[in-house]
Short mmCIF file of C-alpha atoms in Angstrom, two decimals:
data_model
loop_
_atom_site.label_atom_id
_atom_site.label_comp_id
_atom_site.label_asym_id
_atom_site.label_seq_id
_atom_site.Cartn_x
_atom_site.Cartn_y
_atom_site.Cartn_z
CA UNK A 10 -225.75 117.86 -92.71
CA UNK A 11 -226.62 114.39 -93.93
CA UNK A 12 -224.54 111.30 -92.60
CA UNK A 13 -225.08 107.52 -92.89
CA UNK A 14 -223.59 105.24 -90.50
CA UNK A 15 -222.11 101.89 -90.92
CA UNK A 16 -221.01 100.26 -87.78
CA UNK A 17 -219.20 96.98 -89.00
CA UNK A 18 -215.87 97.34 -90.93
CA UNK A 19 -215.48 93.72 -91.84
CA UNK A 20 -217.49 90.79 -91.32
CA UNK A 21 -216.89 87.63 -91.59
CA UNK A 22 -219.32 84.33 -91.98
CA UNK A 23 -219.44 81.09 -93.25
CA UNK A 24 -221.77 80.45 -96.84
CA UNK A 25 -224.94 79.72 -95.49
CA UNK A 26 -225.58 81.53 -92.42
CA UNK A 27 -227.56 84.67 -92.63
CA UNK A 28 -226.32 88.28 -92.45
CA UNK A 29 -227.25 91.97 -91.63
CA UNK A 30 -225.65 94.91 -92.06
CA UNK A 31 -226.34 97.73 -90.08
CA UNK A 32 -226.98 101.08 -91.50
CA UNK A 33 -228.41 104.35 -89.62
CA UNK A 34 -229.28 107.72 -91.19
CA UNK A 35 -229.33 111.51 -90.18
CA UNK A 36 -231.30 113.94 -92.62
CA UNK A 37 -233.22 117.23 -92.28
CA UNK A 38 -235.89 115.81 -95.05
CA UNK A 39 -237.78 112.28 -95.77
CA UNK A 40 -234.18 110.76 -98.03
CA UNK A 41 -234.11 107.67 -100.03
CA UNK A 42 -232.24 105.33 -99.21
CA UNK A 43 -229.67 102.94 -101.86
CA UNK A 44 -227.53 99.80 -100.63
CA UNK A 45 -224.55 99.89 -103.43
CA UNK A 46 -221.97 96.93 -103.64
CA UNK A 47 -218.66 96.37 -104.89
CA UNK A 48 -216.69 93.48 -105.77
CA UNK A 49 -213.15 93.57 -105.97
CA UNK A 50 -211.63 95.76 -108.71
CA UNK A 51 -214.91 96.67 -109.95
CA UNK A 52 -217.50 99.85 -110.08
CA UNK A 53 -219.85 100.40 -107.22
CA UNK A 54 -223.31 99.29 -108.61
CA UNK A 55 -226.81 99.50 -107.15
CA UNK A 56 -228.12 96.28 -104.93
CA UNK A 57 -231.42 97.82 -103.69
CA UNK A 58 -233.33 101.25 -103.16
CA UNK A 59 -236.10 102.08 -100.85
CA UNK A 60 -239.78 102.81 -102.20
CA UNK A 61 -241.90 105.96 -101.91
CA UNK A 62 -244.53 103.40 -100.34
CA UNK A 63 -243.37 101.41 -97.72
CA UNK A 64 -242.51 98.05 -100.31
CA UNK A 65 -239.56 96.66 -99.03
CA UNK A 66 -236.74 96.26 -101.86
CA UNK A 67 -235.49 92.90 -102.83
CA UNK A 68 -232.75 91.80 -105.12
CA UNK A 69 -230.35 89.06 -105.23
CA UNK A 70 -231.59 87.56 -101.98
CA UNK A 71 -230.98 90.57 -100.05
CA UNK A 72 -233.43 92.96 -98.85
CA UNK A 73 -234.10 95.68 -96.16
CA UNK A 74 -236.79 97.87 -94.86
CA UNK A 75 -237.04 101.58 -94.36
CA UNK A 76 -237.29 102.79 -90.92
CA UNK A 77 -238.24 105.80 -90.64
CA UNK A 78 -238.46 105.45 -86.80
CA UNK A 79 -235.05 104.86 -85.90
CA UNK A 80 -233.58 105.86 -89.32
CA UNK A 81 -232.44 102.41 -90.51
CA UNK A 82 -231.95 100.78 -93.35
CA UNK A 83 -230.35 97.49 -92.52
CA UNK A 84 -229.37 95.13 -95.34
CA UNK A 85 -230.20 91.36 -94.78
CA UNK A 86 -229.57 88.20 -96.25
CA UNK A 87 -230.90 84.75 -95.07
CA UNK A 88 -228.61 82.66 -96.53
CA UNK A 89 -225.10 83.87 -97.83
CA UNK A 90 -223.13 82.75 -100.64
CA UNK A 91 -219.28 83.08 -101.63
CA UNK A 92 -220.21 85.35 -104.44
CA UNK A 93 -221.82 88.25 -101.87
CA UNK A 94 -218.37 88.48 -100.72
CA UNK A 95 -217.90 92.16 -101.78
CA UNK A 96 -217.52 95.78 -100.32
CA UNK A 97 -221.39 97.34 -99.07
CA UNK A 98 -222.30 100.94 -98.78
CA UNK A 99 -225.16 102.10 -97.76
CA UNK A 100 -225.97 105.83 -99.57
CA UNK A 101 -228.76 108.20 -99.02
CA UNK A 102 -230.09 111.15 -101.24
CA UNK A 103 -232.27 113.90 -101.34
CA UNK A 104 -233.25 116.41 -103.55
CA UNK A 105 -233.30 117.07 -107.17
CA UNK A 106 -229.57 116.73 -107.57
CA UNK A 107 -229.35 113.40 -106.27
CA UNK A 108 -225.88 113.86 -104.52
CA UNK A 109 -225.32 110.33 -102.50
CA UNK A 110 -223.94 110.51 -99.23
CA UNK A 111 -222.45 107.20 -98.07
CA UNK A 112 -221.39 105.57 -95.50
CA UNK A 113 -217.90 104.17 -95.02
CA UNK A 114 -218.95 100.61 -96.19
CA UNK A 115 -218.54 97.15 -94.82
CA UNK A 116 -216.56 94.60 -96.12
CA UNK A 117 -218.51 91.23 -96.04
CA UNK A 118 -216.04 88.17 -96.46
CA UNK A 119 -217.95 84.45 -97.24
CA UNK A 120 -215.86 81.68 -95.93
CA UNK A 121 -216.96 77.77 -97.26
CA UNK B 17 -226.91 99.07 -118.99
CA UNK B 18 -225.39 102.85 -118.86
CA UNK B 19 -221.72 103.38 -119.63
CA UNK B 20 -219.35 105.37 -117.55
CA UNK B 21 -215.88 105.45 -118.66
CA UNK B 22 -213.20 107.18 -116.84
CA UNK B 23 -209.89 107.49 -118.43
CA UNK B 24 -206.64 106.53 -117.55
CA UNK B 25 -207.72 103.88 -115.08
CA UNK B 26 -204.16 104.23 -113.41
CA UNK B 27 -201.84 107.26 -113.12
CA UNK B 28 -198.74 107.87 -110.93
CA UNK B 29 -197.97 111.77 -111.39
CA UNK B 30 -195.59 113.63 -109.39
CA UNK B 31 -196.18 116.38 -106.36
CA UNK B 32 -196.74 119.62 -107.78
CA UNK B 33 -197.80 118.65 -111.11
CA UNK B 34 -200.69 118.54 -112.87
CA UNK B 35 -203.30 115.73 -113.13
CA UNK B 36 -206.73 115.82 -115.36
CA UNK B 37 -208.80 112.92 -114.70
CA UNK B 38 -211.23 112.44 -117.73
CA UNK B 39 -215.05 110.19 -117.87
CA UNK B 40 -217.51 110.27 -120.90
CA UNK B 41 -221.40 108.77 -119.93
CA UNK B 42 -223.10 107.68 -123.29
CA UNK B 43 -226.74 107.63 -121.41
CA UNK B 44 -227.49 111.43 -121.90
CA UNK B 45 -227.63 111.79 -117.84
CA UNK B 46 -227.66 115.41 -116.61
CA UNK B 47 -226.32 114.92 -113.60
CA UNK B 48 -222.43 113.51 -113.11
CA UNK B 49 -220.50 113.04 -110.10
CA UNK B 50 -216.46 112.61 -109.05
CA UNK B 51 -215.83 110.38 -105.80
CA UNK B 52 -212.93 109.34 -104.15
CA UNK B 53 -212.71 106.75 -102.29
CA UNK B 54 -210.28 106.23 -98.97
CA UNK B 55 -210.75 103.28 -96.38
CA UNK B 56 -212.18 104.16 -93.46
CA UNK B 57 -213.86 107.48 -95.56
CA UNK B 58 -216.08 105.62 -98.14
CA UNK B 59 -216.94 107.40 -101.25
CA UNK B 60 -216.65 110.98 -100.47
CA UNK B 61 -218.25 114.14 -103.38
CA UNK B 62 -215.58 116.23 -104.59
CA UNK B 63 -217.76 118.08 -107.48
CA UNK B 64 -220.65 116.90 -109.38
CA UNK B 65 -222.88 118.72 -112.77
CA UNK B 66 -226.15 119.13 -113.36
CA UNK B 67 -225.30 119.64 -116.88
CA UNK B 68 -222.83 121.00 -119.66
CA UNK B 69 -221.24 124.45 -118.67
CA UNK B 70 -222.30 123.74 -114.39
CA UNK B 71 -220.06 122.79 -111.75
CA UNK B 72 -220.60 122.57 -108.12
CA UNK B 73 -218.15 121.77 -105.23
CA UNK B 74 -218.98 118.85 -103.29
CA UNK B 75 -218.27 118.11 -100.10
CA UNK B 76 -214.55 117.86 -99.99
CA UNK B 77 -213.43 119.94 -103.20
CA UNK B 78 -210.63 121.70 -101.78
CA UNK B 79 -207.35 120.96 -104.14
CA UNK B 80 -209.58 120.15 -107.07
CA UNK B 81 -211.33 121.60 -109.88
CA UNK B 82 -213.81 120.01 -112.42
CA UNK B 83 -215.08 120.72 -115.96
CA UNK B 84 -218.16 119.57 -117.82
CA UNK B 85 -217.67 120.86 -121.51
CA UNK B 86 -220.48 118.53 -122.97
CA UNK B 87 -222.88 116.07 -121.91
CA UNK B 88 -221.08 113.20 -122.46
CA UNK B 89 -217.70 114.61 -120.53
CA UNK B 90 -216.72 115.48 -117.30
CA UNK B 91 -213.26 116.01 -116.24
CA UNK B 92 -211.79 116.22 -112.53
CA UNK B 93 -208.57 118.55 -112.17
CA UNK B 94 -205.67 118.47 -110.04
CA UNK B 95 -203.51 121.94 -110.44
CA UNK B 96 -201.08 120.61 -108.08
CA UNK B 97 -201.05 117.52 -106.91
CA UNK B 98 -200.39 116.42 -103.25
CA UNK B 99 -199.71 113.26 -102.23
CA UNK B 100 -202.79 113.21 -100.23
CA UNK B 101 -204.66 113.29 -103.28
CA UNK B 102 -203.59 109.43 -103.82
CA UNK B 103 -206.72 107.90 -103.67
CA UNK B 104 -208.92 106.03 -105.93
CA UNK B 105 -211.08 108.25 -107.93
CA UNK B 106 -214.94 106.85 -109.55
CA UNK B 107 -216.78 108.99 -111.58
CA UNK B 108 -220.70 108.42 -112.04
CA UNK B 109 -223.65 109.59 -113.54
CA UNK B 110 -227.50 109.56 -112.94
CA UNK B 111 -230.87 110.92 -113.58
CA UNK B 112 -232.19 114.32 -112.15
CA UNK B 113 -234.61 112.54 -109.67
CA UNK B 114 -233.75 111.38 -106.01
CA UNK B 115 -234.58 108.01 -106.24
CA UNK B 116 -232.83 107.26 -109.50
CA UNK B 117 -229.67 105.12 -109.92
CA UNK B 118 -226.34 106.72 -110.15
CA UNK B 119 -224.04 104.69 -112.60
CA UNK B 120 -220.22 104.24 -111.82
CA UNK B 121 -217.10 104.20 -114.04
CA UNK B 122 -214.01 101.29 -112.95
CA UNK B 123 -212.55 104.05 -111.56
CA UNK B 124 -208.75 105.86 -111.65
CA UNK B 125 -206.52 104.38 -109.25
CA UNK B 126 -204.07 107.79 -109.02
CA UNK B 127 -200.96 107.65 -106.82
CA UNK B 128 -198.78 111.39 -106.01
CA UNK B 129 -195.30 110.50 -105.54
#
């Protein structure tokens, strides 16, 4: 069946330094791909999505591009702020039903 | 923005009883969805809908049972509750396509004592 992994649990960085979050994919078809974030005690909303035609997503200051070659879709920031502190999931879907699979998320945690 | 509203957003019910977990979407979505969500598990499916009157099991929908008796409503059951079933619960809802945004509720923090 489909999976997504997530290697990092928690990571930690000062605000300013860059950051990437890892995520890998297993699917029998050609999935999308969704990076959903959640700050404390709220919902799980959308961040970014991958495109039908290769455009890499931005939003926020975070973007990440669609591998299909190694089945990644790592999340990357150049410059993080306190505010991205937050739980990440990376999610994929295919089909008409749109089911998400995620992964188990990272924690990202902005220090000044 | 869409509107997912799950209702009560905290509930401490007692093993072997019954729990009914309720969320109302005002978007007109077909498609509506019941997570839980566990560290070290993510968000896992328990049931989703592709519309009024369907249910479908998820991928971990043993223990629970869902409802969608309208558009707008969706309901996640607990017969008997466990205390495994203490969890955080998020109900969403989204489009029929693949590459279309699924909208979440605050979610249900539900504890089985």
């Amino acid at each position: 069946g489909d999976s997504v992994t997530q290697t990092e649990g928690l990571v930690t960085l000062t605000e300013g330094l860059p950051v990437m979050l890892n995520c890998t994919y297993q699917s029998t078809y050609s999935p999308f791909l969704f990076w959903y974030v959640q700050h404390l005690n709220e919902a799980p909303k959308l961040l970014l999505k991958s495109f039908t035609d290769n455009k890499r997503p931005e939003h926020q200051g975070f973007h990440a591009t669609l591998h299909k070659s190694s089945s990644s879709f790592h999340l990357q920031k150049s410059s993080a702020q306190l505010s991205d502190s937050a739980l990440y999931y990376c999610a994929l879907s295919e089909g008409a039903g749109n089911k998400l699979t995620f992964g188990i998320g990272t924690r990202v945690l902005v220090r000044p | 923005e869409a509107a997912v509203t799950q209702s009560p957003r905290n509930k401490v019910a007692v093993t072997g009883g019954k729990v009914t977990l309720s969320c109302n979407q005002t978007n007109n979505h077909n498609n509506m969805y019941w997570y839980r969500q566990d560290t070290g598990h993510g968000l896992r499916l328990i049931h989703y809908s592709y519309g009024a009157g369907s249910t479908e099991k998820g991928d971990i929908p043993d223990g629970y049972k869902a409802s969608r008796p309208s558009q707008e409503n969706f309901s996640l059951i607990l017969e008997l509750a466990t205390p495994s079933q203490t969890s955080v619960y998020f109900c969403a809802s989204g489009g029929t396509g693949a590459n279309t945004e699924v909208f979440f509720g605050k979610g249900t923090r539900l504890t089985v004592v």
